[in-house]
């Protein structure tokens, strides 16, 4: 579900829709009860970093927010 939501957000951004790439907010919209701790992660960024290690996504540091920009793998 995480990867599906992130891919949908990336596709929307490519079409020029101004949704941003806030994966956690996108997940909360699709599944309001989503909580990364249920899947064993202390923070959403930990989940993203594991997804990058598994070559599912690419992460670039976002200097403005201090978080990540999420890109397709």
Tab-separated table of N, CA, C and O in Angstrom:
chain	number	residue	atom	x	y	z
A	1	UNK	N	0.824	-1.181	0.000
A	1	UNK	CA	0.000	0.000	0.000
A	1	UNK	C	0.878	1.258	0.000
A	1	UNK	O	0.530	2.233	-0.653
A	2	UNK	N	1.972	1.233	0.729
A	2	UNK	CA	2.857	2.404	0.784
A	2	UNK	C	3.396	2.702	-0.608
A	2	UNK	O	3.297	3.831	-1.085
A	3	UNK	N	3.936	1.683	-1.258
A	3	UNK	CA	4.515	1.884	-2.584
A	3	UNK	C	3.446	2.314	-3.582
A	3	UNK	O	3.673	3.204	-4.396
A	4	UNK	N	2.273	1.724	-3.511
A	4	UNK	CA	1.169	2.087	-4.402
A	4	UNK	C	0.806	3.573	-4.236
A	4	UNK	O	0.623	4.292	-5.217
A	5	UNK	N	0.711	4.027	-3.010
A	5	UNK	CA	0.373	5.429	-2.746
A	5	UNK	C	1.475	6.361	-3.227
A	5	UNK	O	1.202	7.388	-3.861
A	6	UNK	N	2.725	6.018	-2.956
A	6	UNK	CA	3.835	6.863	-3.392
A	6	UNK	C	3.886	6.944	-4.911
A	6	UNK	O	4.103	8.018	-5.476
A	7	UNK	N	3.661	5.812	-5.588
A	7	UNK	CA	3.656	5.822	-7.050
A	7	UNK	C	2.528	6.691	-7.592
A	7	UNK	O	2.700	7.394	-8.586
A	8	UNK	N	1.366	6.664	-6.955
A	8	UNK	CA	0.249	7.509	-7.380
A	8	UNK	C	0.588	8.989	-7.203
A	8	UNK	O	0.272	9.809	-8.075
A	9	UNK	N	1.230	9.336	-6.106
A	9	UNK	CA	1.622	10.730	-5.882
A	9	UNK	C	2.660	11.184	-6.899
A	9	UNK	O	2.600	12.293	-7.425
A	10	UNK	N	3.612	10.322	-7.212
A	10	UNK	CA	4.650	10.643	-8.195
A	10	UNK	C	4.011	10.829	-9.569
A	10	UNK	O	4.318	11.773	-10.288
A	11	UNK	N	3.090	9.932	-9.947
A	11	UNK	CA	2.409	10.040	-11.242
A	11	UNK	C	1.610	11.340	-11.323
A	11	UNK	O	1.603	12.008	-12.357
A	12	UNK	N	0.951	11.718	-10.245
A	12	UNK	CA	0.179	12.965	-10.226
A	12	UNK	C	1.096	14.169	-10.403
A	12	UNK	O	0.769	15.108	-11.129
A	13	UNK	N	2.239	14.136	-9.753
A	13	UNK	CA	3.188	15.243	-9.875
A	13	UNK	C	3.718	15.333	-11.304
A	13	UNK	O	3.900	16.431	-11.839
A	14	UNK	N	3.919	14.194	-11.943
A	14	UNK	CA	4.393	14.196	-13.336
A	14	UNK	C	3.350	14.786	-14.273
A	14	UNK	O	3.689	15.353	-15.291
A	15	UNK	N	2.083	14.609	-13.949
A	15	UNK	CA	1.006	15.169	-14.775
A	15	UNK	C	0.821	16.656	-14.501
A	15	UNK	O	-0.039	17.291	-15.077
A	16	UNK	N	1.602	17.192	-13.587
A	16	UNK	CA	1.528	18.606	-13.293
A	16	UNK	C	0.565	18.960	-12.182
A	16	UNK	O	0.348	20.131	-11.906
A	17	UNK	N	-0.030	17.967	-11.561
A	17	UNK	CA	-0.937	18.242	-10.458
A	17	UNK	C	-0.123	18.680	-9.255
A	17	UNK	O	0.913	18.122	-8.950
A	18	UNK	N	-0.587	19.694	-8.567
A	18	UNK	CA	0.147	20.252	-7.436
A	18	UNK	C	-0.241	19.537	-6.153
A	18	UNK	O	-0.937	20.068	-5.309
A	19	UNK	N	0.220	18.294	-6.010
A	19	UNK	CA	-0.066	17.517	-4.815
A	19	UNK	C	1.139	17.414	-3.907
A	19	UNK	O	1.023	17.016	-2.769
A	20	UNK	N	2.296	17.748	-4.432
A	20	UNK	CA	3.509	17.555	-3.655
A	20	UNK	C	3.820	16.071	-3.559
A	20	UNK	O	3.123	15.241	-4.116
A	21	UNK	N	4.883	15.739	-2.859
A	21	UNK	CA	5.260	14.343	-2.706
A	21	UNK	C	5.287	13.973	-1.234
A	21	UNK	O	6.210	13.339	-0.756
A	22	UNK	N	4.272	14.376	-0.526
A	22	UNK	CA	4.190	14.060	0.892
A	22	UNK	C	3.566	12.679	1.039
A	22	UNK	O	2.353	12.530	1.086
A	23	UNK	N	4.416	11.676	1.072
A	23	UNK	CA	3.938	10.300	1.121
A	23	UNK	C	3.126	9.976	2.352
A	23	UNK	O	2.117	9.269	2.273
A	24	UNK	N	3.515	10.469	3.486
A	24	UNK	CA	2.795	10.163	4.718
A	24	UNK	C	1.385	10.750	4.678
A	24	UNK	O	0.417	10.077	5.035
A	25	UNK	N	1.244	11.966	4.196
A	25	UNK	CA	-0.085	12.573	4.094
A	25	UNK	C	-0.939	11.815	3.082
A	25	UNK	O	-2.138	11.614	3.292
A	26	UNK	N	-0.325	11.382	1.985
A	26	UNK	CA	-1.052	10.604	0.986
A	26	UNK	C	-1.559	9.291	1.551
A	26	UNK	O	-2.690	8.874	1.277
A	27	UNK	N	-0.733	8.647	2.339
A	27	UNK	CA	-1.156	7.406	2.987
A	27	UNK	C	-2.301	7.650	3.953
A	27	UNK	O	-3.263	6.876	3.998
A	28	UNK	N	-2.215	8.719	4.713
A	28	UNK	CA	-3.275	9.031	5.682
A	28	UNK	C	-4.600	9.330	4.979
A	28	UNK	O	-5.662	9.013	5.498
A	29	UNK	N	-4.522	9.930	3.777
A	29	UNK	CA	-5.755	10.180	3.015
A	29	UNK	C	-6.358	8.866	2.534
A	29	UNK	O	-7.563	8.679	2.558
A	30	UNK	N	-5.514	7.947	2.064
A	30	UNK	CA	-6.009	6.675	1.531
A	30	UNK	C	-6.390	5.696	2.626
A	30	UNK	O	-7.296	4.889	2.459
A	31	UNK	N	-5.643	5.728	3.717
A	31	UNK	CA	-5.907	4.829	4.837
A	31	UNK	C	-5.723	5.629	6.124
A	31	UNK	O	-4.631	5.679	6.690
A	32	UNK	N	-6.781	6.270	6.598
A	32	UNK	CA	-6.666	7.177	7.749
A	32	UNK	C	-6.038	6.547	8.993
A	32	UNK	O	-5.402	7.241	9.774
A	33	UNK	N	-6.159	5.272	9.173
A	33	UNK	CA	-5.597	4.629	10.353
A	33	UNK	C	-4.144	4.206	10.197
A	33	UNK	O	-3.582	3.557	11.076
A	34	UNK	N	-3.498	4.583	9.074
A	34	UNK	CA	-2.113	4.155	8.846
A	34	UNK	C	-1.200	4.669	9.941
A	34	UNK	O	-1.253	5.820	10.342
A	35	UNK	N	-0.343	3.767	10.423
A	35	UNK	CA	0.659	4.126	11.417
A	35	UNK	C	1.884	3.263	11.159
A	35	UNK	O	1.802	2.030	11.219
A	36	UNK	N	3.006	3.903	10.870
A	36	UNK	CA	4.223	3.160	10.536
A	36	UNK	C	4.695	2.256	11.674
A	36	UNK	O	5.342	1.239	11.443
A	37	UNK	N	4.350	2.595	12.902
A	37	UNK	CA	4.784	1.754	14.036
A	37	UNK	C	4.125	0.376	13.983
A	37	UNK	O	4.702	-0.598	14.461
A	38	UNK	N	2.960	0.268	13.367
A	38	UNK	CA	2.296	-1.028	13.193
A	38	UNK	C	3.181	-1.973	12.377
A	38	UNK	O	3.158	-3.181	12.559
A	39	UNK	N	3.978	-1.396	11.478
A	39	UNK	CA	4.858	-2.182	10.611
A	39	UNK	C	6.276	-2.275	11.167
A	39	UNK	O	7.184	-2.742	10.490
A	40	UNK	N	6.463	-1.804	12.393
A	40	UNK	CA	7.753	-1.952	13.058
A	40	UNK	C	8.710	-0.790	12.872
A	40	UNK	O	9.900	-0.928	13.177
A	41	UNK	N	8.237	0.345	12.388
A	41	UNK	CA	9.101	1.504	12.172
A	41	UNK	C	8.798	2.579	13.199
A	41	UNK	O	7.644	2.834	13.518
A	42	UNK	N	9.857	3.201	13.717
A	42	UNK	CA	9.676	4.273	14.705
A	42	UNK	C	9.244	5.574	14.055
A	42	UNK	O	8.572	6.386	14.667
A	43	UNK	N	9.658	5.783	12.811
A	43	UNK	CA	9.330	7.022	12.103
A	43	UNK	C	9.044	6.700	10.642
A	43	UNK	O	9.534	5.695	10.104
A	44	UNK	N	8.267	7.566	9.987
A	44	UNK	CA	7.947	7.362	8.581
A	44	UNK	C	9.222	7.384	7.739
A	44	UNK	O	9.348	6.623	6.776
A	45	UNK	N	10.184	8.207	8.114
A	45	UNK	CA	11.445	8.259	7.362
A	45	UNK	C	12.184	6.924	7.429
A	45	UNK	O	12.849	6.540	6.470
A	46	UNK	N	12.058	6.205	8.532
A	46	UNK	CA	12.680	4.872	8.630
A	46	UNK	C	12.062	3.920	7.607
A	46	UNK	O	12.766	3.127	6.976
A	47	UNK	N	10.755	4.006	7.436
A	47	UNK	CA	10.062	3.195	6.444
A	47	UNK	C	10.560	3.540	5.042
A	47	UNK	O	10.879	2.652	4.246
A	48	UNK	N	10.665	4.831	4.739
A	48	UNK	CA	11.149	5.260	3.434
A	48	UNK	C	12.579	4.786	3.182
A	48	UNK	O	12.910	4.337	2.085
A	49	UNK	N	13.421	4.884	4.191
A	49	UNK	CA	14.817	4.471	4.037
A	49	UNK	C	14.922	2.975	3.757
A	49	UNK	O	15.738	2.547	2.942
A	50	UNK	N	14.082	2.169	4.379
A	50	UNK	CA	14.099	0.730	4.095
A	50	UNK	C	13.605	0.459	2.671
A	50	UNK	O	14.141	-0.402	1.978
A	51	UNK	N	12.609	1.204	2.239
A	51	UNK	CA	12.121	1.039	0.870
A	51	UNK	C	13.211	1.396	-0.132
A	51	UNK	O	13.338	0.748	-1.171
A	52	UNK	N	14.015	2.402	0.188
A	52	UNK	CA	15.126	2.757	-0.695
A	52	UNK	C	16.178	1.642	-0.701
A	52	UNK	O	16.693	1.288	-1.759
A	53	UNK	N	16.471	1.078	0.458
A	53	UNK	CA	17.444	-0.018	0.531
A	53	UNK	C	17.005	-1.211	-0.306
A	53	UNK	O	17.835	-1.932	-0.853
A	54	UNK	N	15.700	-1.411	-0.431
A	54	UNK	CA	15.160	-2.520	-1.227
A	54	UNK	C	14.944	-2.117	-2.681
A	54	UNK	O	14.345	-2.856	-3.445
A	55	UNK	N	15.431	-0.926	-3.065
A	55	UNK	CA	15.363	-0.399	-4.426
A	55	UNK	C	13.926	-0.226	-4.915
A	55	UNK	O	13.637	-0.375	-6.098
A	56	UNK	N	13.020	0.118	-4.011
A	56	UNK	CA	11.629	0.368	-4.392
A	56	UNK	C	11.396	1.833	-4.738
A	56	UNK	O	10.530	2.156	-5.545
A	57	UNK	N	12.160	2.718	-4.101
A	57	UNK	CA	12.077	4.152	-4.331
A	57	UNK	C	13.479	4.737	-4.235
A	57	UNK	O	14.414	4.061	-3.803
A	58	UNK	N	13.623	5.993	-4.635
A	58	UNK	CA	14.858	6.755	-4.431
A	58	UNK	C	14.502	7.949	-3.563
A	58	UNK	O	13.431	8.541	-3.715
A	59	UNK	N	15.384	8.291	-2.669
A	59	UNK	CA	15.182	9.430	-1.778
A	59	UNK	C	16.273	10.460	-2.020
A	59	UNK	O	17.455	10.115	-2.086
A	60	UNK	N	15.863	11.700	-2.154
A	60	UNK	CA	16.802	12.814	-2.239
A	60	UNK	C	16.515	13.726	-1.055
A	60	UNK	O	15.350	14.001	-0.758
A	61	UNK	N	17.551	14.187	-0.372
A	61	UNK	CA	17.321	15.101	0.752
A	61	UNK	C	16.623	16.373	0.285
A	61	UNK	O	16.942	16.912	-0.770
A	62	UNK	N	15.654	16.834	1.043
A	62	UNK	CA	14.950	18.079	0.766
A	62	UNK	C	15.432	19.115	1.777
A	62	UNK	O	15.077	19.049	2.951
A	63	UNK	N	16.247	20.044	1.309
A	63	UNK	CA	16.846	21.032	2.208
A	63	UNK	C	15.805	21.942	2.849
A	63	UNK	O	15.977	22.386	3.979
A	64	UNK	N	14.713	22.206	2.148
A	64	UNK	CA	13.685	23.101	2.686
A	64	UNK	C	12.973	22.491	3.886
A	64	UNK	O	12.766	23.139	4.896
A	65	UNK	N	12.578	21.234	3.757
A	65	UNK	CA	11.782	20.612	4.822
A	65	UNK	C	12.629	19.803	5.794
A	65	UNK	O	12.174	19.484	6.877
A	66	UNK	N	13.839	19.429	5.365
A	66	UNK	CA	14.654	18.552	6.186
A	66	UNK	C	14.266	17.094	6.025
A	66	UNK	O	14.831	16.220	6.658
A	67	UNK	N	13.316	16.825	5.169
A	67	UNK	CA	12.861	15.453	4.908
A	67	UNK	C	13.448	14.939	3.607
A	67	UNK	O	14.608	15.195	3.280
A	68	UNK	N	12.610	14.209	2.855
A	68	UNK	CA	13.062	13.607	1.607
A	68	UNK	C	12.127	13.977	0.466
A	68	UNK	O	10.929	14.168	0.671
A	69	UNK	N	12.696	14.038	-0.727
A	69	UNK	CA	11.925	14.043	-1.952
A	69	UNK	C	11.903	12.603	-2.429
A	69	UNK	O	12.949	11.954	-2.504
A	70	UNK	N	10.736	12.097	-2.724
A	70	UNK	CA	10.580	10.691	-3.097
A	70	UNK	C	10.531	10.589	-4.601
A	70	UNK	O	9.773	11.302	-5.261
A	71	UNK	N	11.347	9.715	-5.157
A	71	UNK	CA	11.437	9.511	-6.603
A	71	UNK	C	11.223	8.027	-6.912
A	71	UNK	O	11.493	7.180	-6.077
A	72	UNK	N	10.789	7.744	-8.142
A	72	UNK	CA	10.681	6.327	-8.516
A	72	UNK	C	12.066	5.690	-8.587
A	72	UNK	O	13.051	6.377	-8.862
A	73	UNK	N	12.135	4.415	-8.324
A	73	UNK	CA	13.428	3.700	-8.361
A	73	UNK	C	13.924	3.542	-9.767
A	73	UNK	O	13.191	3.580	-10.706
